[in-house]
JSON list of C-alpha atoms in Angstrom, two decimals:
[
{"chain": "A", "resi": 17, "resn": "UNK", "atom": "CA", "xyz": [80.87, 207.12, 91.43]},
{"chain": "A", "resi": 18, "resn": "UNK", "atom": "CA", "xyz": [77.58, 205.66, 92.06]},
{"chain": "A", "resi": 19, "resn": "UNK", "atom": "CA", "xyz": [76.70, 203.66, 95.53]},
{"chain": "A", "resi": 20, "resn": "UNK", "atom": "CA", "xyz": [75.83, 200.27, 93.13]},
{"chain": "A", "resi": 21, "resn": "UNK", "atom": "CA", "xyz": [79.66, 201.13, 91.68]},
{"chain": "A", "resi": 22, "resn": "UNK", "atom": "CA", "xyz": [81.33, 201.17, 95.33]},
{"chain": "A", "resi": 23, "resn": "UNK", "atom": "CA", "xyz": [79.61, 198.30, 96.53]},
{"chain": "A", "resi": 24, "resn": "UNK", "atom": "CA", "xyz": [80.66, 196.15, 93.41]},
{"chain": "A", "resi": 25, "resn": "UNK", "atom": "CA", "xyz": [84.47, 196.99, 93.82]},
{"chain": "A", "resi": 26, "resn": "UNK", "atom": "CA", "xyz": [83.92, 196.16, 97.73]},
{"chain": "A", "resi": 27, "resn": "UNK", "atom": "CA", "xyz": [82.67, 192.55, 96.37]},
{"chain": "A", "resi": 28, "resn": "UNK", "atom": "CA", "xyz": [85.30, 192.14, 93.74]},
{"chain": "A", "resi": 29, "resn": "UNK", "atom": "CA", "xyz": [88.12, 192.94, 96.64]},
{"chain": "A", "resi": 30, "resn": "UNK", "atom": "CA", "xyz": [86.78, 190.48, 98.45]},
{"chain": "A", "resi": 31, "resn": "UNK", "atom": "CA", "xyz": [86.85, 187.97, 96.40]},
{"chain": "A", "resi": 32, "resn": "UNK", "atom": "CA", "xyz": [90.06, 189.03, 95.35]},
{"chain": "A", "resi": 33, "resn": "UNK", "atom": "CA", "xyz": [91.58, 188.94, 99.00]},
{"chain": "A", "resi": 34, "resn": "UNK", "atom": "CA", "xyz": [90.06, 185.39, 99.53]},
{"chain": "A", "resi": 35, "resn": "UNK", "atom": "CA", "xyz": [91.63, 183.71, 96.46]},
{"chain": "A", "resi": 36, "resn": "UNK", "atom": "CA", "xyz": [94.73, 185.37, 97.55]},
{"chain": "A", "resi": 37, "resn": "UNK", "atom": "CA", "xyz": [94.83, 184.23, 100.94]},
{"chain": "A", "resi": 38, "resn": "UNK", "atom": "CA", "xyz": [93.79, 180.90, 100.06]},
{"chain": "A", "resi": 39, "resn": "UNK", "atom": "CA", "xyz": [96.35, 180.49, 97.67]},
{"chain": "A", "resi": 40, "resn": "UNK", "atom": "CA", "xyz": [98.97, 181.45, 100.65]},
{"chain": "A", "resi": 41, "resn": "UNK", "atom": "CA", "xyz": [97.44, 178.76, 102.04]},
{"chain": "A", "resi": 42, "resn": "UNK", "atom": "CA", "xyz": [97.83, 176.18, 99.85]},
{"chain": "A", "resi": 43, "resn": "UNK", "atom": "CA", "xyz": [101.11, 177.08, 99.33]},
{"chain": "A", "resi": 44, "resn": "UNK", "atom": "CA", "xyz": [101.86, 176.23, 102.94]},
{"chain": "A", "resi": 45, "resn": "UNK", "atom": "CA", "xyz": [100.46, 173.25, 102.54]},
{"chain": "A", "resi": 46, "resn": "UNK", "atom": "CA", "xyz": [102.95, 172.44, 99.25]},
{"chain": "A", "resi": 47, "resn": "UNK", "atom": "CA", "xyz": [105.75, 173.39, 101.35]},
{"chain": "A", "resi": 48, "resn": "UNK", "atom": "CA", "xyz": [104.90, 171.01, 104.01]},
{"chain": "A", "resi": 49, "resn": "UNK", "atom": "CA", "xyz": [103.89, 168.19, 101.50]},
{"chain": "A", "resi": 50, "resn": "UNK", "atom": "CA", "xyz": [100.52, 167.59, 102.44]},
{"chain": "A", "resi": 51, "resn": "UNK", "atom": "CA", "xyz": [97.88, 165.98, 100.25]},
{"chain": "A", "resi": 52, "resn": "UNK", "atom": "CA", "xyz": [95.10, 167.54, 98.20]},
{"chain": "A", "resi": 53, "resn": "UNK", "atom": "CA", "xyz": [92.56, 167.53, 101.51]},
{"chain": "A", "resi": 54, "resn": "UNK", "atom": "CA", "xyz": [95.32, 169.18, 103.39]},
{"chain": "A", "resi": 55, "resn": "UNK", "atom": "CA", "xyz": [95.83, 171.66, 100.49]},
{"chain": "A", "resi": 56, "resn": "UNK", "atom": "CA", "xyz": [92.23, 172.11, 100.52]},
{"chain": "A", "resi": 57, "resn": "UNK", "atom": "CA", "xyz": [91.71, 172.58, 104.21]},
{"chain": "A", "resi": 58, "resn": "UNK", "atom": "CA", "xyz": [94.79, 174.67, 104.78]},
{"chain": "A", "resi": 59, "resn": "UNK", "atom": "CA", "xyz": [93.80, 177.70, 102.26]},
{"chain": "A", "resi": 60, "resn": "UNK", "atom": "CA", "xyz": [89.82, 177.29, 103.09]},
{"chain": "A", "resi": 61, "resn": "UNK", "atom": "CA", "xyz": [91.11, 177.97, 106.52]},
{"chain": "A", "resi": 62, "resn": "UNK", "atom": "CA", "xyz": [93.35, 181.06, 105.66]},
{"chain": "A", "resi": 63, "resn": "UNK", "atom": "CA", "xyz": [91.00, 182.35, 102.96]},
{"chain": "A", "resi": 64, "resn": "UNK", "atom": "CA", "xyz": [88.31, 182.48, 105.47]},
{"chain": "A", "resi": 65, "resn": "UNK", "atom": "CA", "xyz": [89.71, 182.87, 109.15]},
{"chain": "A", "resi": 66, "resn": "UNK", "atom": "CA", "xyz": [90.37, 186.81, 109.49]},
{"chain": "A", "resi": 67, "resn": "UNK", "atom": "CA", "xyz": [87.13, 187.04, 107.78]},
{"chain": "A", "resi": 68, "resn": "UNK", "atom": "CA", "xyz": [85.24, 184.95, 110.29]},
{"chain": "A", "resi": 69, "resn": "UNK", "atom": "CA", "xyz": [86.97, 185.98, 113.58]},
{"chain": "A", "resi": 70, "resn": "UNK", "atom": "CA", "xyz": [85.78, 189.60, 112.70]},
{"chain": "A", "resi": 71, "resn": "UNK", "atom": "CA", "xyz": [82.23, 188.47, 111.72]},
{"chain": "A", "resi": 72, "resn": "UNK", "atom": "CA", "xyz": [82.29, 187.09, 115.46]},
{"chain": "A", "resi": 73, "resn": "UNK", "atom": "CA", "xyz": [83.53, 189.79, 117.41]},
{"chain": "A", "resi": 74, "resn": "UNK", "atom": "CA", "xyz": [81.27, 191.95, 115.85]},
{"chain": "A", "resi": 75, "resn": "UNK", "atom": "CA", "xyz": [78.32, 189.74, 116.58]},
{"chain": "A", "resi": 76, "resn": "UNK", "atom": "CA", "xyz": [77.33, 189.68, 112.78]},
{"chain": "A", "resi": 77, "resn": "UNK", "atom": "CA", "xyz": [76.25, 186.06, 112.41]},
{"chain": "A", "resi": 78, "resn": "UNK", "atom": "CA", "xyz": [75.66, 183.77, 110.43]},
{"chain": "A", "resi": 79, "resn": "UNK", "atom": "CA", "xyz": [79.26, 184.66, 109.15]},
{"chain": "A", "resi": 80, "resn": "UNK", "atom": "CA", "xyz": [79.91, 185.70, 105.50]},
{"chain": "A", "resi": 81, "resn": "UNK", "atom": "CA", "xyz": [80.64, 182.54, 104.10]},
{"chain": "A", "resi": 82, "resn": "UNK", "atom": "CA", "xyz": [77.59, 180.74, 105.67]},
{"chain": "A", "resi": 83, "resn": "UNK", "atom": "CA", "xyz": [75.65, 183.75, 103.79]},
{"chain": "A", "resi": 84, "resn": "UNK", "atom": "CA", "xyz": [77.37, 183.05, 100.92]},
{"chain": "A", "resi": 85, "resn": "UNK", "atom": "CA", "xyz": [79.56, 179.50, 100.52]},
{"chain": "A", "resi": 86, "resn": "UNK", "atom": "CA", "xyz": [80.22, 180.50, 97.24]},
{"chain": "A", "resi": 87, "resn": "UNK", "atom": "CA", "xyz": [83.54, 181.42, 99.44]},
{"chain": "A", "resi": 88, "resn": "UNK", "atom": "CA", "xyz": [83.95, 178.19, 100.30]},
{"chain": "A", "resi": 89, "resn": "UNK", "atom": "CA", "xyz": [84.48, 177.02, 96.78]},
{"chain": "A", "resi": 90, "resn": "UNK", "atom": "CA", "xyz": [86.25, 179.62, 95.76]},
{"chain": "A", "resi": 91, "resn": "UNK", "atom": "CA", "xyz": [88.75, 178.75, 98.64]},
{"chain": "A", "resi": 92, "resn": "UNK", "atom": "CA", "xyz": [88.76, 175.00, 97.70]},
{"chain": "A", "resi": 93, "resn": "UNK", "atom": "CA", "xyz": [89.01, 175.44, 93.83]},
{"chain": "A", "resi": 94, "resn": "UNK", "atom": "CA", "xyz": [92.22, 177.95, 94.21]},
{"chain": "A", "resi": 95, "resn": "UNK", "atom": "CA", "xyz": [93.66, 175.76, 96.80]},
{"chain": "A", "resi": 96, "resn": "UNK", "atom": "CA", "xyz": [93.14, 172.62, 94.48]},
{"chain": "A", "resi": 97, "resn": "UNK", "atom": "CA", "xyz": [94.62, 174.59, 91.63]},
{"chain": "A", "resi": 98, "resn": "UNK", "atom": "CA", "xyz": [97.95, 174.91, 93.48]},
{"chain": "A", "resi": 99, "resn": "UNK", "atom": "CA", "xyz": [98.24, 171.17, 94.20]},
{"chain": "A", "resi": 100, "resn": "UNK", "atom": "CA", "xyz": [98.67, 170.91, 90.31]},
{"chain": "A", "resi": 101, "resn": "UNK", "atom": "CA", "xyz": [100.76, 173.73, 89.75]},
{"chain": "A", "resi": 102, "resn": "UNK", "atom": "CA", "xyz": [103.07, 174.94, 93.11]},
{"chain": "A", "resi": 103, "resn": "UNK", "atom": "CA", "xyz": [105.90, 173.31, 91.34]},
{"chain": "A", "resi": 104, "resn": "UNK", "atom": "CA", "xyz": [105.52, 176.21, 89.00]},
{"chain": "A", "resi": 105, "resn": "UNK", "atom": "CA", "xyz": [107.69, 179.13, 90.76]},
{"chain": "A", "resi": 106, "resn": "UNK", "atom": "CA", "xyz": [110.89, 178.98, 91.09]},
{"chain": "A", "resi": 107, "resn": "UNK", "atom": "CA", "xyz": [110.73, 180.17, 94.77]},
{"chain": "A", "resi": 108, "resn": "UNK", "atom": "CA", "xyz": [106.95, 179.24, 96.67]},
{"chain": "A", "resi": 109, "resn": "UNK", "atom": "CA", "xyz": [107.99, 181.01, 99.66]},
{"chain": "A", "resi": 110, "resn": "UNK", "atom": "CA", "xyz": [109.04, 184.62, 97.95]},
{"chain": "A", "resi": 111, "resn": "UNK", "atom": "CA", "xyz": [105.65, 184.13, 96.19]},
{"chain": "A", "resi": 112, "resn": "UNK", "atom": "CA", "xyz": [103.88, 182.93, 99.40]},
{"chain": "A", "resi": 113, "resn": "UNK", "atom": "CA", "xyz": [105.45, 186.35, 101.03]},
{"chain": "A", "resi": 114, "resn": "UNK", "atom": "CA", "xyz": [104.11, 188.96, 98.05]},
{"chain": "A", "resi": 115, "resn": "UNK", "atom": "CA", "xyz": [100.54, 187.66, 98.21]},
{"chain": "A", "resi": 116, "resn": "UNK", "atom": "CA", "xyz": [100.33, 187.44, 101.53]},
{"chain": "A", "resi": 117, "resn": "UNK", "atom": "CA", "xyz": [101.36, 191.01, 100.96]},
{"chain": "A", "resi": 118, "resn": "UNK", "atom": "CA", "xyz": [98.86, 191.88, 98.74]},
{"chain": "A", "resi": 119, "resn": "UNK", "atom": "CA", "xyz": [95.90, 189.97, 100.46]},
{"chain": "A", "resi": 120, "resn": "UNK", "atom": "CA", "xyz": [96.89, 191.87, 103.79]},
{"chain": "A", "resi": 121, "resn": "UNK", "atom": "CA", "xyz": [96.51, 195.21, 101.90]},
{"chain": "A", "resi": 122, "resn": "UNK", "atom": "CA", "xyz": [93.47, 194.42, 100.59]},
{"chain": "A", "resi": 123, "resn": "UNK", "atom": "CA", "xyz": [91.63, 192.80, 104.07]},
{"chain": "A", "resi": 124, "resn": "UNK", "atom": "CA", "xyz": [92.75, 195.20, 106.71]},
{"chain": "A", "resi": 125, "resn": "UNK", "atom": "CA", "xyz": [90.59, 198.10, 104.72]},
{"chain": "A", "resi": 126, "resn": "UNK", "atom": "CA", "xyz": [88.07, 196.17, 103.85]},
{"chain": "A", "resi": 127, "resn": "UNK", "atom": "CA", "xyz": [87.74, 194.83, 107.49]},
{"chain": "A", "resi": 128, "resn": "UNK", "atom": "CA", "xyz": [87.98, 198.59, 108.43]},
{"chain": "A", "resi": 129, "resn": "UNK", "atom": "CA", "xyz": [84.89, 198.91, 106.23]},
{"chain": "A", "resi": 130, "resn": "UNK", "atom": "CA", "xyz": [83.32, 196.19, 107.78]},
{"chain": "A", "resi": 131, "resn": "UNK", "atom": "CA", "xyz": [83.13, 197.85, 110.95]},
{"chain": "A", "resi": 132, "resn": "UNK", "atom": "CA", "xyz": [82.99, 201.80, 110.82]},
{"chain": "A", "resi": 133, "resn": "UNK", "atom": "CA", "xyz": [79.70, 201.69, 112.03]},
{"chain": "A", "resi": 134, "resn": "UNK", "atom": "CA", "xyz": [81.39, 200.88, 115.71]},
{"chain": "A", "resi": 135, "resn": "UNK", "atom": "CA", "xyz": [83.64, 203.87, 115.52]},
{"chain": "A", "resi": 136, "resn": "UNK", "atom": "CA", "xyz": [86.95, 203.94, 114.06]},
{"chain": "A", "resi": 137, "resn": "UNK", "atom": "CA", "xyz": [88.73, 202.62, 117.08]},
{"chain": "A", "resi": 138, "resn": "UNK", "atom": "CA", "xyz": [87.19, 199.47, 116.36]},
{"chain": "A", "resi": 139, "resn": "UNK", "atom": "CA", "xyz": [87.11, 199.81, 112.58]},
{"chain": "A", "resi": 140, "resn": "UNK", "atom": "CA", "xyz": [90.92, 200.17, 112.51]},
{"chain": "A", "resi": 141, "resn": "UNK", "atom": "CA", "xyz": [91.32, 196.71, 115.08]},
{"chain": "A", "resi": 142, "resn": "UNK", "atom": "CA", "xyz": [88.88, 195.24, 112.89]},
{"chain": "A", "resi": 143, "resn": "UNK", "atom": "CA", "xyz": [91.08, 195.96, 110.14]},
{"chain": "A", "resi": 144, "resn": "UNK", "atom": "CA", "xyz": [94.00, 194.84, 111.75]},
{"chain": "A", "resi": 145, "resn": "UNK", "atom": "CA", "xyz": [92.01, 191.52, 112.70]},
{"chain": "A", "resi": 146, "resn": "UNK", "atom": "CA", "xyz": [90.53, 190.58, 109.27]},
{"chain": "A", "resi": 147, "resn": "UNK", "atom": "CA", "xyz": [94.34, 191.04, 107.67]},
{"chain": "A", "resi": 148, "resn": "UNK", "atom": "CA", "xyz": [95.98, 189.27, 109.85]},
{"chain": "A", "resi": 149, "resn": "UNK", "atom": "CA", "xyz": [94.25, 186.40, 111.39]},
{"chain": "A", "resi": 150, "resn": "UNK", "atom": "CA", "xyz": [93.68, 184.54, 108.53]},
{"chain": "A", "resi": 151, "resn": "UNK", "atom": "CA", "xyz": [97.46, 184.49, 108.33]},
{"chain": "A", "resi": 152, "resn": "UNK", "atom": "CA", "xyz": [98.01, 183.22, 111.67]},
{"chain": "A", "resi": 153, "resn": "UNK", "atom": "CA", "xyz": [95.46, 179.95, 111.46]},
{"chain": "A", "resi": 154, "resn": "UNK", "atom": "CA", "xyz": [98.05, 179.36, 108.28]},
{"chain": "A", "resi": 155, "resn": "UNK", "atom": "CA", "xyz": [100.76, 179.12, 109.97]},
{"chain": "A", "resi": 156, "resn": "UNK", "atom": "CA", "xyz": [99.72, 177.44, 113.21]},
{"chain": "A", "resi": 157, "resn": "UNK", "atom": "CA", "xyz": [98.17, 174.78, 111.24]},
{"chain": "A", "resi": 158, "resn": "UNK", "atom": "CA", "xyz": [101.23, 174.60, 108.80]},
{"chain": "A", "resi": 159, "resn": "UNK", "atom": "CA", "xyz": [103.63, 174.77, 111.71]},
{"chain": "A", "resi": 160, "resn": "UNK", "atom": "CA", "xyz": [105.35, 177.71, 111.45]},
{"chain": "A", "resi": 161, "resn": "UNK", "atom": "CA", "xyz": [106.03, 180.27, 113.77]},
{"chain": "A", "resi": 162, "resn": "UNK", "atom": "CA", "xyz": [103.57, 183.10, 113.26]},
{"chain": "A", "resi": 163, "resn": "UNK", "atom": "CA", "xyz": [104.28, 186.16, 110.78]},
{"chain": "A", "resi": 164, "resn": "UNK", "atom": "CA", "xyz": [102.64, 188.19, 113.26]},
{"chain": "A", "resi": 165, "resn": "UNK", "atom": "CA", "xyz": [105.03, 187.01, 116.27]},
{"chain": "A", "resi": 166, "resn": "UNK", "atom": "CA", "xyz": [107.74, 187.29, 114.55]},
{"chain": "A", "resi": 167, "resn": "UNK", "atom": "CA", "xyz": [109.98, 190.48, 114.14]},
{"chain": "A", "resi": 168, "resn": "UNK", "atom": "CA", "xyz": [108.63, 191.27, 110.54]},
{"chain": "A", "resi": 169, "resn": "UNK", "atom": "CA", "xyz": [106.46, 194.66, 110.05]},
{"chain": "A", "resi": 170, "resn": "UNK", "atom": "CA", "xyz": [102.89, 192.60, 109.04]},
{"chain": "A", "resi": 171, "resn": "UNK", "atom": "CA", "xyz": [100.00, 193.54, 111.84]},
{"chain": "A", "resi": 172, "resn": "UNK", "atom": "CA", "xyz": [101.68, 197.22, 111.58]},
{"chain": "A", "resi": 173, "resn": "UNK", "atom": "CA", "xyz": [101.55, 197.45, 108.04]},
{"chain": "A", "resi": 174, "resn": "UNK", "atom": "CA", "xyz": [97.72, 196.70, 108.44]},
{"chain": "A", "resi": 175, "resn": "UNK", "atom": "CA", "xyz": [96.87, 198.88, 111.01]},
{"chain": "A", "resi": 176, "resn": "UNK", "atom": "CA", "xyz": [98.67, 201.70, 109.01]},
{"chain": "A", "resi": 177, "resn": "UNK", "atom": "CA", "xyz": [96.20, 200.75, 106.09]},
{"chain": "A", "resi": 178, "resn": "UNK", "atom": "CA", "xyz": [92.99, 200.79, 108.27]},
{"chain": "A", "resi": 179, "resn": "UNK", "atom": "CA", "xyz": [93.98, 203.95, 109.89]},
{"chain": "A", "resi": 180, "resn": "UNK", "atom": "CA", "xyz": [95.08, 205.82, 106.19]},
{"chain": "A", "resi": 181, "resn": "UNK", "atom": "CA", "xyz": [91.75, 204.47, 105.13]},
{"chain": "A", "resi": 182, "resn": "UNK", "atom": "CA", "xyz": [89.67, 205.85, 108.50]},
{"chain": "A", "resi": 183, "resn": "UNK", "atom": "CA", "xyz": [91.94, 208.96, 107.78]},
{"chain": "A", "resi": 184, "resn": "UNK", "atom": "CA", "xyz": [91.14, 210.04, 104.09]},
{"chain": "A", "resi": 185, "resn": "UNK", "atom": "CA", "xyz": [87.27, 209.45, 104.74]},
{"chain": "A", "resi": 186, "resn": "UNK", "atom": "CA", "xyz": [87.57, 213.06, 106.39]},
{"chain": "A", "resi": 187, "resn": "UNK", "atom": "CA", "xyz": [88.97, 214.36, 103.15]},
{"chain": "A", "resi": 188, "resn": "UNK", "atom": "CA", "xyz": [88.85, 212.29, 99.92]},
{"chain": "A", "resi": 189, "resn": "UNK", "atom": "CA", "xyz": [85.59, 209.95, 98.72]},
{"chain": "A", "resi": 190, "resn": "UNK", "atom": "CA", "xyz": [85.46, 206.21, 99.88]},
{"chain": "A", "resi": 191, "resn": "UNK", "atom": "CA", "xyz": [86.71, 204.56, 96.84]},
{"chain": "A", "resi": 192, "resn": "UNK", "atom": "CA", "xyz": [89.97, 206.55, 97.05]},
{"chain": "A", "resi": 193, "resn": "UNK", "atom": "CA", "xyz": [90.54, 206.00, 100.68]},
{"chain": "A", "resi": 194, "resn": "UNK", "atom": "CA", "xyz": [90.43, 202.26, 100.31]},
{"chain": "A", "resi": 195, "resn": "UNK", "atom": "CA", "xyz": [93.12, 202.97, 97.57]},
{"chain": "A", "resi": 196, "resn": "UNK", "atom": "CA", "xyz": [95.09, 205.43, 99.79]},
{"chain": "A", "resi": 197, "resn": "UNK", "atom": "CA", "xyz": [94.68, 202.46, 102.72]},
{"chain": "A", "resi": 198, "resn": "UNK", "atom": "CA", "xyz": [95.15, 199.71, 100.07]},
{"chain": "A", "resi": 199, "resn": "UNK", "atom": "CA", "xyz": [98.74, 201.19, 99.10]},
{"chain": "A", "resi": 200, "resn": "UNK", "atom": "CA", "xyz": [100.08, 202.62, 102.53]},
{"chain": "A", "resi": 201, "resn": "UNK", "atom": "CA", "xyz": [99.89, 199.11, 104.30]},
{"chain": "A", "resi": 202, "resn": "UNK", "atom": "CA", "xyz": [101.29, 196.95, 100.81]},
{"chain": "A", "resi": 203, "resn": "UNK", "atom": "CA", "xyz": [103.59, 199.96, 100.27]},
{"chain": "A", "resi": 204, "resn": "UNK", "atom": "CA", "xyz": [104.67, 199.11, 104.04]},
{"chain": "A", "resi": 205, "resn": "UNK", "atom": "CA", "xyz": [104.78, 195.46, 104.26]},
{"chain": "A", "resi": 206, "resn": "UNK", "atom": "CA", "xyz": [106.53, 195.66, 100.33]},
{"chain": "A", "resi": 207, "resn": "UNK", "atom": "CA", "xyz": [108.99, 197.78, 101.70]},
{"chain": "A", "resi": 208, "resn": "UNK", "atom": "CA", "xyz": [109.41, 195.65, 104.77]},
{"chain": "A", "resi": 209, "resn": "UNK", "atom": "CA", "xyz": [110.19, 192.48, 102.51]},
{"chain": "A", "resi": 210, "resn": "UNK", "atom": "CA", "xyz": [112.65, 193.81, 99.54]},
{"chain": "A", "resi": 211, "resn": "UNK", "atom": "CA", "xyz": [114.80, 196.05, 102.13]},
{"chain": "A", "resi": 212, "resn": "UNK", "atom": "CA", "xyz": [114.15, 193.18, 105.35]},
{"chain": "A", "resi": 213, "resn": "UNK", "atom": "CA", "xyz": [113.03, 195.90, 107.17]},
{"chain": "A", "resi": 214, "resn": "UNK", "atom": "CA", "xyz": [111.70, 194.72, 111.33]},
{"chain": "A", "resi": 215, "resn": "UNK", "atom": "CA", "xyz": [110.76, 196.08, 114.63]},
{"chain": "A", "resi": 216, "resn": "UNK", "atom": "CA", "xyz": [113.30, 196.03, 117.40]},
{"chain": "A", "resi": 217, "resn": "UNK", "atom": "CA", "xyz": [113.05, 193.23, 120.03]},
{"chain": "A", "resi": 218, "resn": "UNK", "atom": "CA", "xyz": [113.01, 193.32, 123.46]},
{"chain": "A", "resi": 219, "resn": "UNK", "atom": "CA", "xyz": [116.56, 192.15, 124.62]},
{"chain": "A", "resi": 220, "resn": "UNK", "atom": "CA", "xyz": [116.70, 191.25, 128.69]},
{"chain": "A", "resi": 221, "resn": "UNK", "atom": "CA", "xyz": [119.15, 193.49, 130.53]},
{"chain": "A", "resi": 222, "resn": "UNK", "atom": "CA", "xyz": [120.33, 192.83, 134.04]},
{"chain": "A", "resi": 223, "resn": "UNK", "atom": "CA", "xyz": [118.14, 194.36, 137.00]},
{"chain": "A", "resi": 224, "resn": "UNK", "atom": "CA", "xyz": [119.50, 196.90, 138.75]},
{"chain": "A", "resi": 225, "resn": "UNK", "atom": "CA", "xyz": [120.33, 196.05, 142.23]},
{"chain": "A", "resi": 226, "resn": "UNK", "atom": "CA", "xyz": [119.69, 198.89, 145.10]},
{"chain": "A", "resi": 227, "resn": "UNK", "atom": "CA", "xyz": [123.37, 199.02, 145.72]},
{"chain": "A", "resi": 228, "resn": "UNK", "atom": "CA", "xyz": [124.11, 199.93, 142.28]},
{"chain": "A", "resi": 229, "resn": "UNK", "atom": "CA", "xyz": [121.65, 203.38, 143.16]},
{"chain": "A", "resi": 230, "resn": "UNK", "atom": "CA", "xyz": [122.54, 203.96, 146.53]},
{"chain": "A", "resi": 231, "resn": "UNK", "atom": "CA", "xyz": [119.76, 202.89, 148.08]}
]
């Protein structure tokens, strides 16, 4: 596969991962029954926000989508979109859940990508960051409670795609890392979601007092 080939798959995954996180958006914003400039805000915000927190930490400014704010209305025209039709499925929230699925798989390897110039310590937290932040703005600004803090397997599914991804560089070419990366962390999160799979919680316990171990 030629470099010009790569390159042009990295661009259409992009694009692909913004749509899909802006569409999450929006659907928060049906769910929440906001108008069409909350609709619009709410998945320009998610589409963009992993995105743009990387860009920062990295120090590569202007961010992508002042490079390019063809992201911008790509963001606004799927979030519009979904004002007219979110009535459509018959459950927005199972929807909301695979997408937000599928846009995680997609960002946390190409915000590995991003970044393996710093070393894959930071490639794989730059992964981690560009799949899941976007996520969190959602929610904050929709007022829920965080995927991320919550018990469900989402910032470890990413970080298990960025670090398959950082992995098969060392044996396989790029394009079929991503797709190694791509389908550990939706493979993950998927299997997370159909069998409600989460990661234990801390529970308090009582604190030992120094009587209880002869001291």
């Amino acid at each position: 596969m030629t470099s010009h080939t790569f390159y042009s798959i990295i661009a259409a995954a992009d694009w692909i991962g913004i749509a899909v996180f802006a569409i999450t958006g929006a659907l928060v914003a049906s769910r929440k029954q906001m108008d069409i400039v909350g609709f619009a805000f709410l998945g320009t915000a998610t589409g963009i926000g992993g995105g743009t927190i990387r860009d920062l930490l990295l120090g590569q400014t202007p961010v992508f989508w002042v490079q390019e704010p063809l992201y911008l209305v790509v963001c606004i025209a799927c979030s519009m979109l979904v004002f007219f039709v979110a009535h459509v499925p018959r459950s927005r929230l199972v929807l909301l859940l695979w997408l937000d699925a599928l846009g995680l798989a997609l960002f946390c390897v190409l915000g590995a990508e991003k970044a393996l110039t710093h070393g894959p310590v930071v490639a794989a937290a730059m992964g981690v960051v560009t799949a899941t932040m976007g996520g969190m703005i959602r929610d904050i600004l929709g007022g829920e409670s965080p995927v991320i803090l919550r018990r469900e397997i989402y910032a470890t599914a990413a970080l298990l795609g960025a670090v398959t991804y950082l992995t098969a560089l060392l044996v396989m070419p790029r394009e079929w890392a991503m797709l190694a990366g791509f389908a550990a962390a939706f493979g993950l999160r998927g299997l997370a979601l159909a069998k409600r799979w989460s990661l234990p919680v801390y529970k308090p316990r009582e604190a030992r007092r120094p009587e209880d171990v002869g001291l």
